[in-house]
Coordinates of C-alpha atoms in Angstrom, one line a residue:
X1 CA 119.7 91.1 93.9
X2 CA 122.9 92.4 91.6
X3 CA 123.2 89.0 90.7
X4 CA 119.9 88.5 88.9
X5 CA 120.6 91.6 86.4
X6 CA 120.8 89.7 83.2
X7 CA 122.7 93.1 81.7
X8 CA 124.4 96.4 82.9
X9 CA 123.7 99.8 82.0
X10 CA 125.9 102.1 80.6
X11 CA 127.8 104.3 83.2
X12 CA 127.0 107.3 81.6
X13 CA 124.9 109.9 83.2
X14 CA 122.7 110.2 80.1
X15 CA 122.1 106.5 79.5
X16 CA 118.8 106.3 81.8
X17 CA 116.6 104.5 79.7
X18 CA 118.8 100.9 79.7
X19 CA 119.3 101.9 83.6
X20 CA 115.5 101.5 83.9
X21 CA 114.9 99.0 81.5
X22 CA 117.2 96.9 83.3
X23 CA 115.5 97.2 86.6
X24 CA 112.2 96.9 85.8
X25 CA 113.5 93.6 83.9
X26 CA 114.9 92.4 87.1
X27 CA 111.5 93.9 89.4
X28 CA 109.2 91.6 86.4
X29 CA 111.5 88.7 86.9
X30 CA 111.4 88.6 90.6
X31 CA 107.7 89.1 91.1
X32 CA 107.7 86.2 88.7
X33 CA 108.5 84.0 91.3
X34 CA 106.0 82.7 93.2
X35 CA 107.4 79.2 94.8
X36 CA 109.1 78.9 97.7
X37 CA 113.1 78.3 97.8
X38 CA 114.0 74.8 98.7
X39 CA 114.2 73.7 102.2
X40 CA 112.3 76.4 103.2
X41 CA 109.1 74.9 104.0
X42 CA 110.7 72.5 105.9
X43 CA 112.5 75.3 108.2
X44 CA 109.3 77.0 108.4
X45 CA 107.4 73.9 110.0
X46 CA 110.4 73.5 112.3
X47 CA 110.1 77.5 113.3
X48 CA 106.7 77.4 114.2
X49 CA 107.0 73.9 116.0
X50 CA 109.8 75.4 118.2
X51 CA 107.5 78.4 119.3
X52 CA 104.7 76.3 120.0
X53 CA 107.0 73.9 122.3
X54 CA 108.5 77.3 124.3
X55 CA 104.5 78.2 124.5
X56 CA 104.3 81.2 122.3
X57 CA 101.6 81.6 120.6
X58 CA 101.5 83.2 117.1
X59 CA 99.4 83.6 114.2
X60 CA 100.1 83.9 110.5
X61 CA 98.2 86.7 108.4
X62 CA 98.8 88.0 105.1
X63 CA 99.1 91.5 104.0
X64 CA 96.6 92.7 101.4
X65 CA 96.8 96.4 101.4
X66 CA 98.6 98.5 103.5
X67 CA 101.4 101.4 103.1
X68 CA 103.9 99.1 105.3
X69 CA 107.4 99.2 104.3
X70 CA 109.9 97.7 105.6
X71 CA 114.3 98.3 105.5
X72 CA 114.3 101.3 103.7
X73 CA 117.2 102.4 105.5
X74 CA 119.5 100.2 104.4
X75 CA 121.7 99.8 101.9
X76 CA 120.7 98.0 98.5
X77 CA 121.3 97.7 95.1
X78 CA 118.1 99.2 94.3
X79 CA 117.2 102.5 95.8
X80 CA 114.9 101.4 98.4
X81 CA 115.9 98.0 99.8
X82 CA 114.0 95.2 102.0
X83 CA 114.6 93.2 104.3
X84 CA 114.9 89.5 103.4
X85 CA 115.5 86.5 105.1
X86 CA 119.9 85.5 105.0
X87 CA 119.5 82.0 104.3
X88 CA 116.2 81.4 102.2
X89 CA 115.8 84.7 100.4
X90 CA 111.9 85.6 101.5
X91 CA 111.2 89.0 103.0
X92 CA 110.5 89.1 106.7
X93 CA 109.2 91.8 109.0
X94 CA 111.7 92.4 111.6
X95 CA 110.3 92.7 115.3
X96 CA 111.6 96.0 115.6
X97 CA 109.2 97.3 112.4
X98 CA 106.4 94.9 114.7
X99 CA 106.9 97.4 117.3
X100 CA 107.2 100.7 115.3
X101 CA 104.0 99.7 113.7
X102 CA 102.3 98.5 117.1
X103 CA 103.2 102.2 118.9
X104 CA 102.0 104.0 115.6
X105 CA 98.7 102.3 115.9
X106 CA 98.5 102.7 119.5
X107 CA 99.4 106.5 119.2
X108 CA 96.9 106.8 117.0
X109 CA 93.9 105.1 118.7
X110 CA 95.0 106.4 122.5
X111 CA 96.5 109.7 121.4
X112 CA 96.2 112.3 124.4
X113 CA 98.4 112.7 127.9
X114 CA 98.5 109.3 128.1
X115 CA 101.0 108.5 125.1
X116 CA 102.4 112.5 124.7
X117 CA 102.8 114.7 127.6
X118 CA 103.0 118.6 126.7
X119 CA 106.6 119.8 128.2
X120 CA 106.7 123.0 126.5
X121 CA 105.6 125.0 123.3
X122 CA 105.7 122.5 120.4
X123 CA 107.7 120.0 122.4
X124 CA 106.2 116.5 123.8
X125 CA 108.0 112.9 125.9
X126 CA 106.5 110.1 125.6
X127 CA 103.4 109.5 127.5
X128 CA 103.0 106.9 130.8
X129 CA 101.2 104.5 128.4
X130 CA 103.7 104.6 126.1
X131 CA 107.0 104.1 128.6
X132 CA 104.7 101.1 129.7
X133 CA 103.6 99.4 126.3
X134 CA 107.5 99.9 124.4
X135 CA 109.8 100.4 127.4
X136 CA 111.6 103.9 129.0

């Protein structure tokens, strides 16, 4: 996203007003853009055609509200990064973050011995539903 920065701030540690008038500049521009890069489309149609021929089935949603965040442990040129697509630029939700999310809602609707077992004072392993649902 560097590469978008029309300007650079100062270095200094006491310039942080063009530091954050810079980003936010950069945040505005990006949320700007609503259309989808070119070719993507295309490679999308040819995604979802592939799954249905292997016989997955999937289903698109959309995200209206929720607290989800995803690749905030990588590195970026913003403070907290995301995960985007290498080719065509648009975030994506790796499985892995799928299955984080899928064993947080699980824990919180099964809860009990059957996703934590009690070992000691304070100290829980992961439950038989839990070894089954996300692997040992």
């Amino acid at each position: 996203m560097d590469k978008y920065i029309k300007y650079i701030y100062s270095a200094r540690k006491d310039d942080t007003e063009s530091k954050g008038e810079s980003k936010g500049n950069l945040f505005r521009e990006l949320a700007s853009h609503q259309e989808s890069p070119p070719g993507y489309e295309d490679f999308f149609r040819r995604y979802e055609e592939a799954l249905s021929q292997a016989g997955a089935t999937f289903a698109t949603f959309e995200i209206k509200d929720s607290r989800l965040v995803i690749g905030l442990g990588q590195e970026g040129v913003t403070e907290t990064s995301m995960t985007w697509h290498h080719t065509y630029g648009v975030p994506v939700i790796p499985a892995t973050a799928i299955k984080g999310l899928m064993s947080h809602f699980a824990a919180q609707r099964l809860g009990g011995e059957a996703w934590f077992q009690k070992i000691a004072e304070g100290k829980t392993q992961r439950g038989t539903a839990q070894k089954v649902l996300f692997g040992d």
